[in-house]
mmCIF file of C-alpha atoms in Angstrom:
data_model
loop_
_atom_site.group_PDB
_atom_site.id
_atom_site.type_symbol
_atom_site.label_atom_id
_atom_site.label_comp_id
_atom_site.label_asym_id
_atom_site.label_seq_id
_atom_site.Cartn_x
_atom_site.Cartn_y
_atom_site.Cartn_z
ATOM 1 C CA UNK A 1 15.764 3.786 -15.704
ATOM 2 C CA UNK A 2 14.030 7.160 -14.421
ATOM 3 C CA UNK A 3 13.528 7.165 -10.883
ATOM 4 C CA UNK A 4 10.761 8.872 -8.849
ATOM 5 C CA UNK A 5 12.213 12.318 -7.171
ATOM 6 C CA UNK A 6 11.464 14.110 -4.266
ATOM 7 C CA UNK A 7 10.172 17.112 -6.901
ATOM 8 C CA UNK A 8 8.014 14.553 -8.296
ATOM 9 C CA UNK A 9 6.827 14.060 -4.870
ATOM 10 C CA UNK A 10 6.359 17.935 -4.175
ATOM 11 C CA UNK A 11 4.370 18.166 -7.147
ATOM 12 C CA UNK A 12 1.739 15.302 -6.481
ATOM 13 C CA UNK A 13 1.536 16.510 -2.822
ATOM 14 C CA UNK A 14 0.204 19.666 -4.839
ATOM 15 C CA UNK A 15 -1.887 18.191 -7.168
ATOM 16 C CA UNK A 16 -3.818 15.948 -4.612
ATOM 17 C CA UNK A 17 -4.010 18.350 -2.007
ATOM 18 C CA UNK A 18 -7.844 18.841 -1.042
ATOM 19 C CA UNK A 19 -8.741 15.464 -2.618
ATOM 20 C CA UNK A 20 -7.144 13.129 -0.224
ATOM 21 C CA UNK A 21 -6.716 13.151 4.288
ATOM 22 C CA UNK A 22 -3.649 14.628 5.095
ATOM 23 C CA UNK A 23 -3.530 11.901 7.791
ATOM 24 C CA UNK A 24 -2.073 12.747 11.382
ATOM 25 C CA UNK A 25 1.118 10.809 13.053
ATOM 26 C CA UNK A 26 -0.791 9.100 16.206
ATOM 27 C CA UNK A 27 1.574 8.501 19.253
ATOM 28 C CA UNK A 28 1.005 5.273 20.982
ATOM 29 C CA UNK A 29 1.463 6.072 24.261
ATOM 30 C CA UNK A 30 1.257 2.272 25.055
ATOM 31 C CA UNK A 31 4.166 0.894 23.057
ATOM 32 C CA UNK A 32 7.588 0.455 24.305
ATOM 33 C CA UNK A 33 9.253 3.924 26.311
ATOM 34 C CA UNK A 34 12.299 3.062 24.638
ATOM 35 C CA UNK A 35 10.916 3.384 21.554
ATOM 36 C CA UNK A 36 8.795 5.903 20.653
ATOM 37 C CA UNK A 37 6.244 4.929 18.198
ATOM 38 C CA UNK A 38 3.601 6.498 16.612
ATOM 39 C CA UNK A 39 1.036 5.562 13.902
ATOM 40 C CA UNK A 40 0.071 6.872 10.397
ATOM 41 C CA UNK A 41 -3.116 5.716 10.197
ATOM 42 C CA UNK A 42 -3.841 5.464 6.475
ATOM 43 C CA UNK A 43 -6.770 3.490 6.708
ATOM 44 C CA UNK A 44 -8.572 7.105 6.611
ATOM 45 C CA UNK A 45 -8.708 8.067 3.963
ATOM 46 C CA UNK A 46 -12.178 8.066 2.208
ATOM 47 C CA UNK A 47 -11.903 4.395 0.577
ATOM 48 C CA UNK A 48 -9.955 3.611 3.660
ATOM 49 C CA UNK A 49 -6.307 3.026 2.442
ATOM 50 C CA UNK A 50 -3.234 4.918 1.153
ATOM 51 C CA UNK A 51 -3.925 4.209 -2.553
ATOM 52 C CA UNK A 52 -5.667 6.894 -3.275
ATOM 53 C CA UNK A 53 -2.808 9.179 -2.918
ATOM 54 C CA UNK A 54 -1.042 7.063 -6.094
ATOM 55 C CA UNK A 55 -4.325 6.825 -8.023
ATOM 56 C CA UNK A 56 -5.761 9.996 -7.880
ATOM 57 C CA UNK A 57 -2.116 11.629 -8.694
ATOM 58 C CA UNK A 58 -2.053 9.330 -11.696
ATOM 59 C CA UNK A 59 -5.609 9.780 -12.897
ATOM 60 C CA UNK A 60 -5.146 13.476 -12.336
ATOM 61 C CA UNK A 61 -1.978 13.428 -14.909
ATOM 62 C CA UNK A 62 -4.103 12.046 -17.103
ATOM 63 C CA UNK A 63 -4.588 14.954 -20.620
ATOM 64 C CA UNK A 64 -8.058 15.008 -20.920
ATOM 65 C CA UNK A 65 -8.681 13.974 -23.601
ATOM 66 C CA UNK A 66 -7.327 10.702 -22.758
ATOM 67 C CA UNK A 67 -9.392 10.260 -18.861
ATOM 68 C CA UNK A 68 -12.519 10.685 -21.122
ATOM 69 C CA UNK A 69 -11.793 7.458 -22.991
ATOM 70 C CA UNK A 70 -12.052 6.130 -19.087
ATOM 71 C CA UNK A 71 -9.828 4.333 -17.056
ATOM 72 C CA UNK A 72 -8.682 0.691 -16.132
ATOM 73 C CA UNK A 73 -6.936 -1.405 -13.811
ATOM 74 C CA UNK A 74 -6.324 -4.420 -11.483
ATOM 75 C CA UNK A 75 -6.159 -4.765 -7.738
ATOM 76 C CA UNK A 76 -6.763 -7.226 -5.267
ATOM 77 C CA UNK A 77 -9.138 -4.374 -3.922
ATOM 78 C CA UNK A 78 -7.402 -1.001 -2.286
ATOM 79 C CA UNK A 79 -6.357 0.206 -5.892
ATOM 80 C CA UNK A 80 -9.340 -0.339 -7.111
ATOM 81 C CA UNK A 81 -11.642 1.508 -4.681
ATOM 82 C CA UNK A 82 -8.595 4.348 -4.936
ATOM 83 C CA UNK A 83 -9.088 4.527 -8.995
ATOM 84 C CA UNK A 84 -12.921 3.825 -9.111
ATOM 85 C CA UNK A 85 -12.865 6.971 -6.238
ATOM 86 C CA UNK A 86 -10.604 9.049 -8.401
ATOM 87 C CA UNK A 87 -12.410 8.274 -11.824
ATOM 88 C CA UNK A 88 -15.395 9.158 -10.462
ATOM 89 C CA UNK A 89 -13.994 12.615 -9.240
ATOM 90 C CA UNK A 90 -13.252 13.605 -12.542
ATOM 91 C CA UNK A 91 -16.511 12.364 -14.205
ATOM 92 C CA UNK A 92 -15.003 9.285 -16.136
ATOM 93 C CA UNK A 93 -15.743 5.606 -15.998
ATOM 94 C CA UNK A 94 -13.672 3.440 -14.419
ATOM 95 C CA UNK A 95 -13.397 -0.278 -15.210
ATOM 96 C CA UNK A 96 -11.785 -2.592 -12.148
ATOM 97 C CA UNK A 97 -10.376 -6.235 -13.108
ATOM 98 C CA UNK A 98 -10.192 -8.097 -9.235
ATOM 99 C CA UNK A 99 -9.340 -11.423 -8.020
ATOM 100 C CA UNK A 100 -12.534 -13.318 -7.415
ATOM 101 C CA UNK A 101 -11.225 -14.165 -3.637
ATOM 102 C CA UNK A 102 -11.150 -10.440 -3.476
ATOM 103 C CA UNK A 103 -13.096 -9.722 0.185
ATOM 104 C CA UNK A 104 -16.371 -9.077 -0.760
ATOM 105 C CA UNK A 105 -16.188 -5.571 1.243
ATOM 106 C CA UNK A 106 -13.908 -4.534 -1.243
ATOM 107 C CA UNK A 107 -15.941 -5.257 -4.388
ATOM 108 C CA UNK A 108 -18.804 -3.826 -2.803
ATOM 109 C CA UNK A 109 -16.515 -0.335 -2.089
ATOM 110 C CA UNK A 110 -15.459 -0.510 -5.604
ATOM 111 C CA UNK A 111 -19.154 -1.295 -7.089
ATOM 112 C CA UNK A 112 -20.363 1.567 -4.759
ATOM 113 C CA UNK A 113 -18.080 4.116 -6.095
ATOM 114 C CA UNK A 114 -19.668 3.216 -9.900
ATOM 115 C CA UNK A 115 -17.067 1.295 -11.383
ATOM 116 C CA UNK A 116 -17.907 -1.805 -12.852
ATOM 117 C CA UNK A 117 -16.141 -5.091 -11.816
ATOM 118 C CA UNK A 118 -14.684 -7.660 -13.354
ATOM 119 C CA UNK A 119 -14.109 -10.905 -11.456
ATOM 120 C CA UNK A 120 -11.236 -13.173 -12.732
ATOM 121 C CA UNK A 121 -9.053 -15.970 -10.892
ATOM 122 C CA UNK A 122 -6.192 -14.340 -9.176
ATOM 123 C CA UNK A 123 -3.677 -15.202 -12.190
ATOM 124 C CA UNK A 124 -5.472 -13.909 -14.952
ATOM 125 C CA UNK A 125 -6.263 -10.171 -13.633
ATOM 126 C CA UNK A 126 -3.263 -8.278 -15.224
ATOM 127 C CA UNK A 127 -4.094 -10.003 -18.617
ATOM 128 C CA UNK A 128 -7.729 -9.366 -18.469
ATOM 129 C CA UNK A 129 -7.338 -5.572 -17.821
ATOM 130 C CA UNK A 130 -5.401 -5.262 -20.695
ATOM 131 C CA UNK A 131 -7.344 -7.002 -22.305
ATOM 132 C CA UNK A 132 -10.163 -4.446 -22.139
ATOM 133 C CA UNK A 133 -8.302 -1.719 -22.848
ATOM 134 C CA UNK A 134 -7.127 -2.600 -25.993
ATOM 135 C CA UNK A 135 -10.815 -3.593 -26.689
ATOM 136 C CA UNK A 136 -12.295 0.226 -25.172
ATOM 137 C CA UNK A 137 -9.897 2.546 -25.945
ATOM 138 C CA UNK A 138 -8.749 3.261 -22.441
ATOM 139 C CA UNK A 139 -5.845 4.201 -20.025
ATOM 140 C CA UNK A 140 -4.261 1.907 -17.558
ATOM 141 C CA UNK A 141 -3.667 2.771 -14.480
ATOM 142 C CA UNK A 142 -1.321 0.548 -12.557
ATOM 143 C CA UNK A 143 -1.430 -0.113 -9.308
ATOM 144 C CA UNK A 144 2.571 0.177 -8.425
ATOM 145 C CA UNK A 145 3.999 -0.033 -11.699
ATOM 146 C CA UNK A 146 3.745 3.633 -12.899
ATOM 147 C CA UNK A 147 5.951 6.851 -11.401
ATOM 148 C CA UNK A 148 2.948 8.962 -10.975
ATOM 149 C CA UNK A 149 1.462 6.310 -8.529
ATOM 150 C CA UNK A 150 4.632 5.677 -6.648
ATOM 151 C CA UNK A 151 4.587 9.834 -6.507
ATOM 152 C CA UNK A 152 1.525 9.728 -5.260
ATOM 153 C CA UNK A 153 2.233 7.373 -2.446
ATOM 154 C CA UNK A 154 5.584 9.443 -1.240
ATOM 155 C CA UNK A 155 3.776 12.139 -0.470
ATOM 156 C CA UNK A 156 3.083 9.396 2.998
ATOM 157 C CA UNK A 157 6.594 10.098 3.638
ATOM 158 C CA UNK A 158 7.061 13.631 3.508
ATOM 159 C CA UNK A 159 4.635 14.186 5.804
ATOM 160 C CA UNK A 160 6.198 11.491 7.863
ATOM 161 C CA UNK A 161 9.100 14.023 8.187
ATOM 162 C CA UNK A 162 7.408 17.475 8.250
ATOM 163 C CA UNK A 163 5.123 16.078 11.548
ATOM 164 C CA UNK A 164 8.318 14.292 13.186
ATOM 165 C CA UNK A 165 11.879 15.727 13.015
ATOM 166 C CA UNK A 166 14.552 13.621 13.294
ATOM 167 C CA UNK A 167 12.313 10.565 13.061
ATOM 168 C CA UNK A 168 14.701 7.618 13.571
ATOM 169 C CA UNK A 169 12.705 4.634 11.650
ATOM 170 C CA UNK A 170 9.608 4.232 9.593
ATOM 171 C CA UNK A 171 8.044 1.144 8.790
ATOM 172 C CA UNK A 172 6.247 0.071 5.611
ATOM 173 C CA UNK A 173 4.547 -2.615 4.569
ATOM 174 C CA UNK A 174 5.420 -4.242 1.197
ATOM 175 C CA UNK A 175 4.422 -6.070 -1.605
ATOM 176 C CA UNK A 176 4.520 -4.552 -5.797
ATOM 177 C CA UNK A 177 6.698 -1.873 -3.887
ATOM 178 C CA UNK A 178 4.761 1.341 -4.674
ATOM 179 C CA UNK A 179 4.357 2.116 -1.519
ATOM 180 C CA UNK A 180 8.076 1.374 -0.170
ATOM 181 C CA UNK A 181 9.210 2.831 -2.984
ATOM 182 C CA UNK A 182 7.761 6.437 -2.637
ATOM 183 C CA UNK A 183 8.085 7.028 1.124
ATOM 184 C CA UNK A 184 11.346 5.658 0.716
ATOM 185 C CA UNK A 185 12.808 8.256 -2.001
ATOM 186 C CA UNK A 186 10.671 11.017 0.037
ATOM 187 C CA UNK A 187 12.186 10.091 3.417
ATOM 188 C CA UNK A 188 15.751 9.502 2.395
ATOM 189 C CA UNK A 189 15.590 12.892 0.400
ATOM 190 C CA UNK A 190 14.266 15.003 3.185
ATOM 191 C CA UNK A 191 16.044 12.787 6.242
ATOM 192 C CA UNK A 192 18.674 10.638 5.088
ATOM 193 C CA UNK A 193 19.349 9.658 8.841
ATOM 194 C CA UNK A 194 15.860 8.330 8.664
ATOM 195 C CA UNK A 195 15.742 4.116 8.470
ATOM 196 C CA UNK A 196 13.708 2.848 6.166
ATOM 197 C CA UNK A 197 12.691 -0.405 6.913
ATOM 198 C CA UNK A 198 9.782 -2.110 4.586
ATOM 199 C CA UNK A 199 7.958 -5.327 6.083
ATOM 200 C CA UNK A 200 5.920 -8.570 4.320
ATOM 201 C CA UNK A 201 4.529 -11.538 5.145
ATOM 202 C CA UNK A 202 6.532 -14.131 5.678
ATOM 203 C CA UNK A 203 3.956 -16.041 3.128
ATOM 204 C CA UNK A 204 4.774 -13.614 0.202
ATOM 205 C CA UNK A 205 8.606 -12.252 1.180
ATOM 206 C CA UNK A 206 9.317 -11.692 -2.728
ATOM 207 C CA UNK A 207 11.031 -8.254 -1.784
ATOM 208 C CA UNK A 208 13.547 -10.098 0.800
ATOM 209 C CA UNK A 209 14.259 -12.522 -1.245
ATOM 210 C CA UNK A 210 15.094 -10.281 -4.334
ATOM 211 C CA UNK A 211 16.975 -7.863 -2.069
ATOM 212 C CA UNK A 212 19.400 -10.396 -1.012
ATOM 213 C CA UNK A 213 19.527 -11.821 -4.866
ATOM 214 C CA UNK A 214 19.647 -8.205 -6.050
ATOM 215 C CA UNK A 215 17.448 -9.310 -8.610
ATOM 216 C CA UNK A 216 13.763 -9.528 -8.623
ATOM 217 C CA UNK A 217 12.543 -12.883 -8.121
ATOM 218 C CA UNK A 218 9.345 -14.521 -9.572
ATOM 219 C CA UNK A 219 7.180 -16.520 -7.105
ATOM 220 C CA UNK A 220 3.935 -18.323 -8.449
ATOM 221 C CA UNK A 221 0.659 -16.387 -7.675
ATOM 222 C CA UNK A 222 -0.251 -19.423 -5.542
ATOM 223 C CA UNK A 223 2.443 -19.430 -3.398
ATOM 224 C CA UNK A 224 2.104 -15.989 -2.610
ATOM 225 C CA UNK A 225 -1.723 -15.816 -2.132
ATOM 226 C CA UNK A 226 -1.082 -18.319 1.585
ATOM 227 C CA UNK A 227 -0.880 -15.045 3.262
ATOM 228 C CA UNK A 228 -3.920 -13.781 4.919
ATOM 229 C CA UNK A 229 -2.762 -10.080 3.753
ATOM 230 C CA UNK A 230 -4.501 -10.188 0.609
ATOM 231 C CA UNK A 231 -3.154 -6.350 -0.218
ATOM 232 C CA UNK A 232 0.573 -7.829 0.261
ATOM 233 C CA UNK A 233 0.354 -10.376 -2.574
ATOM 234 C CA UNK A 234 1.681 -9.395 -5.199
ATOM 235 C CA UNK A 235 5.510 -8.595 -5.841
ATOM 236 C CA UNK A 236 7.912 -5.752 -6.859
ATOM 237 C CA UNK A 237 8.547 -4.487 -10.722
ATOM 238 C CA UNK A 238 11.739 -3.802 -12.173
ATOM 239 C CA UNK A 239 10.255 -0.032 -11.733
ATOM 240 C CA UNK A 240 10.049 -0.165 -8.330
ATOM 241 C CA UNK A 241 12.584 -2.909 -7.559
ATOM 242 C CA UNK A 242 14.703 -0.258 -8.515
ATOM 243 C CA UNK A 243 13.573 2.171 -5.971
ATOM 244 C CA UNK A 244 13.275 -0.507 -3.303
ATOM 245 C CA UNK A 245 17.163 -1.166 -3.806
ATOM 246 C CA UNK A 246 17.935 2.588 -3.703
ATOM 247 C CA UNK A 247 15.801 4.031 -0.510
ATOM 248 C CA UNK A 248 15.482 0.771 1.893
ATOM 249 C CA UNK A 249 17.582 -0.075 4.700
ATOM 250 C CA UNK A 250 16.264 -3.279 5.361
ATOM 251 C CA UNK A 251 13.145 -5.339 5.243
ATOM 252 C CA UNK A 252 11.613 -7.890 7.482
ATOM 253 C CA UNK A 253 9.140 -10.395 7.792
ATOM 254 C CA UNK A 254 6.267 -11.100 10.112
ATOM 255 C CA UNK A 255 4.111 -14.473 10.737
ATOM 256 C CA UNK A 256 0.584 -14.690 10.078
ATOM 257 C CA UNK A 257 0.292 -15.086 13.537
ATOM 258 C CA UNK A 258 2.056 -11.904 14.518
ATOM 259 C CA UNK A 259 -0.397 -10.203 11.541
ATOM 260 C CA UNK A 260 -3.339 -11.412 13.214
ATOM 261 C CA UNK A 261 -2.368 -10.295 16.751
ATOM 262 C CA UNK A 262 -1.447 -6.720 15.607
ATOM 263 C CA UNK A 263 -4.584 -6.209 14.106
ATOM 264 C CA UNK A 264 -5.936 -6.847 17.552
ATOM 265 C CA UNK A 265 -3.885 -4.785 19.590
ATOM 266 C CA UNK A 266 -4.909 -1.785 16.907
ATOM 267 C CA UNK A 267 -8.374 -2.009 17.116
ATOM 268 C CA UNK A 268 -7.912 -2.455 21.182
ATOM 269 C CA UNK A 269 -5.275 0.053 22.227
ATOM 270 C CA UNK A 270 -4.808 2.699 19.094
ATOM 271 C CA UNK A 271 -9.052 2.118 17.962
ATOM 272 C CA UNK A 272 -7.577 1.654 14.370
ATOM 273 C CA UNK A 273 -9.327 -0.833 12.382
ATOM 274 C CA UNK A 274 -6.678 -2.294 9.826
ATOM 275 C CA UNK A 275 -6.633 -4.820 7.177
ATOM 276 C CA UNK A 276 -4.150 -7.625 7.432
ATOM 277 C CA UNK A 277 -1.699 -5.992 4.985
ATOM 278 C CA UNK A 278 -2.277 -2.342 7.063
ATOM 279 C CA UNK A 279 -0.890 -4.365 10.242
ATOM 280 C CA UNK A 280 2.078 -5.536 9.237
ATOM 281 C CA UNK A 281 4.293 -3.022 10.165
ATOM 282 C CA UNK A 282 2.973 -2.634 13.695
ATOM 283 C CA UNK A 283 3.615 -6.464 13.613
ATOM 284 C CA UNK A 284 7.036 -5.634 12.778
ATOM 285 C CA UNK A 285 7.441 -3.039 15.756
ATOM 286 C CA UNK A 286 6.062 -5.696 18.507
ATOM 287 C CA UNK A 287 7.881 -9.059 17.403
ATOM 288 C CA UNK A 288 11.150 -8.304 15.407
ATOM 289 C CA UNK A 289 12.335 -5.354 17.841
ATOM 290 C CA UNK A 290 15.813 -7.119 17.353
ATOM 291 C CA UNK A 291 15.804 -6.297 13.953
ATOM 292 C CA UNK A 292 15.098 -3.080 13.964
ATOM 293 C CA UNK A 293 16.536 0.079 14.511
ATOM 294 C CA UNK A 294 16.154 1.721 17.929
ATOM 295 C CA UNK A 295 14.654 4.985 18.679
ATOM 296 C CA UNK A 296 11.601 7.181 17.745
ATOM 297 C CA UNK A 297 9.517 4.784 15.034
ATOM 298 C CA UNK A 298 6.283 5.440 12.378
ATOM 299 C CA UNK A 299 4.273 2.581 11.729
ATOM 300 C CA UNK A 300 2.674 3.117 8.748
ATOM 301 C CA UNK A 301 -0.902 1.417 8.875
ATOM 302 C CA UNK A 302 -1.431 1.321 5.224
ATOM 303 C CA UNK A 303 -5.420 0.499 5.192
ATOM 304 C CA UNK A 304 -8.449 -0.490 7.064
ATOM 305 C CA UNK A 305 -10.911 -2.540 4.244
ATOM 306 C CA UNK A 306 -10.808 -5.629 6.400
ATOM 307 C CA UNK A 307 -13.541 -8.504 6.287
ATOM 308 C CA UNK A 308 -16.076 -7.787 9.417
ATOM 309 C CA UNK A 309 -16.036 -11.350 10.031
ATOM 310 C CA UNK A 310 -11.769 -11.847 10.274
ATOM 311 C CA UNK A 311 -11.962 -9.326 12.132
ATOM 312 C CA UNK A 312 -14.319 -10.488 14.592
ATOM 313 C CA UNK A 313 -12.679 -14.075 14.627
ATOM 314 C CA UNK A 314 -9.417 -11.958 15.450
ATOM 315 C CA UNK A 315 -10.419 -10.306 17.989
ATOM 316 C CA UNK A 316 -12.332 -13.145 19.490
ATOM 317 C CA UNK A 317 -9.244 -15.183 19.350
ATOM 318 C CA UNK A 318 -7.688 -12.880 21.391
ATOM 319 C CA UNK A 319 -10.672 -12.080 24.095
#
């Protein structure tokens, strides 16, 4: 199997370079003085998560010839906005299959970017998008499962380690392993020092468990949809199960409880608003400090499409 290089990486950096927020490293100046930490906030980027990195490198790939038959693809909601965003760009349509317990601020963000959406149960949204395009002629466009969306998402990573020499840990939040997988092969190509340390829900820990299998597991859709983090529900390909068992030097998991009090202490201390998926790693940083490596840590906050009303229970929980 091909894996993703940093070149690849180089390349999409190129390619999407003007269309998506170079976003800044953020030092919290309130976490721990032992350990430095500081936050990429990629809940800004214009559909408010780090997908559109992937997506946009992928649709951009795309001969044209082929984008003008349109595009396709599933997503529990950040992909989609990211591909309905991109598709619209380049003057295409865009078709988005989503889980019908999708947050209804995400199908709104995908319906306002002029995609059309298809709801299906959470099980049935892989089959359904293929479904249509064999029926219309057009191109997939995974969400993890593809190396021009895992290059895509390293470009997170080497700008991780252009903005922060010597960095000692990142953390990233896990799930189909996309994400992990491209800031991992950026970071350990341009700072092999660098930890890389990937973090899920204790609801939905496919990734740990297939780590310390070395295999990729299966767990039912059911089991893994418990977790409040509806971005963190799905689990790792062979594609990027690969990568995962290549770049990462650990993984950990965090309690819904620990979720839901890092989203608070975001929007309080570092005025980030974050999903539960895009607080998971900050999660990490405050309640498994004994699992992690010491010294100078990124947080990656991997999106911001949150439900007004969790959030507002959240932080009322926590008044």
């Amino acid at each position: 199997m091909e894996l993703v290089t940093v070149d690849d990486i180089r390349a999409a950096a190129a390619r999407i370079d003007g269309a998506v927020v170079r976003t800044p490293l953020l030092p919290a100046t309130w976490a721990a003085s032992d350990r430095p930490l500081w936050l990429k906030p990629e809940s800004l980027q214009p559909i408010g998560a780090f997908k559109l990195r992937g997506a946009y490198n992928a649709v951009a790939r795309l001969d044209e010839r082929v984008r003008r038959r349109g595009v396709v693809t599933y997503s529990s909601g950040n992909h989609a906005q990211a591909v309905a965003y991109a598709a619209r760009a380049f003057g295409v349509e865009a078709t988005i299959v989503m889980p019908d317990v999708t947050p209804q601020v995400k199908i709104d963000n995908t319906r306002g970017y002029g995609a059309e959406v298809v709801l299906v149960p959470i099980g049935q949204r892989e089959a359904a998008a293929n479904e249509i395009v064999a029926d219309r002629g057009a191109v997939l466009v995974p969400p993890f499962d593809h190396p021009d969306v895992v290059a895509g998402q390293g470009t997170i990573g080497a700008e991780i380690v252009a903005d922060l020499a010597g960095v000692d840990a990142v953390l990233v939040p896990v799930s189909g392993g996309g994400l992990a997988s491209g800031i991992g092969t950026a970071v350990k190509a341009l700072s092999p020092r660098t930890k890389v340390i990937a973090v899920e829900p204790e609801l939905s820990a496919t990734t740990t468990e297939s780590l310390s299998a070395d295999a990729a597991v299966d767990w039912p859709v059911e089991r893994r949809a418990r977790t409040i983090a509806d971005g963190l529900r799905t689990q790792p390909s062979e594609f990027t199960f690969a990568h995962l068992r290549e770049v990462l030097d650990g993984v950990v998991t965090v309690s819904e409880e620990q979720i839901r009090s890092a989203m608070a202490v975001l929007a309080r201390k570092a005025r980030l608003v974050a999903e539960p998926s895009g607080a998971v790693s900050l999660a990490a940083y405050l309640s498994r400090a004994d699992q992690l490596p010491s010294g100078s840590t990124v947080a990656v906050i991997s999106g911001g499409n949150v439900d007004p009303r969790l959030l507002a229970d959240v932080l009322a929980e926590r008044a």
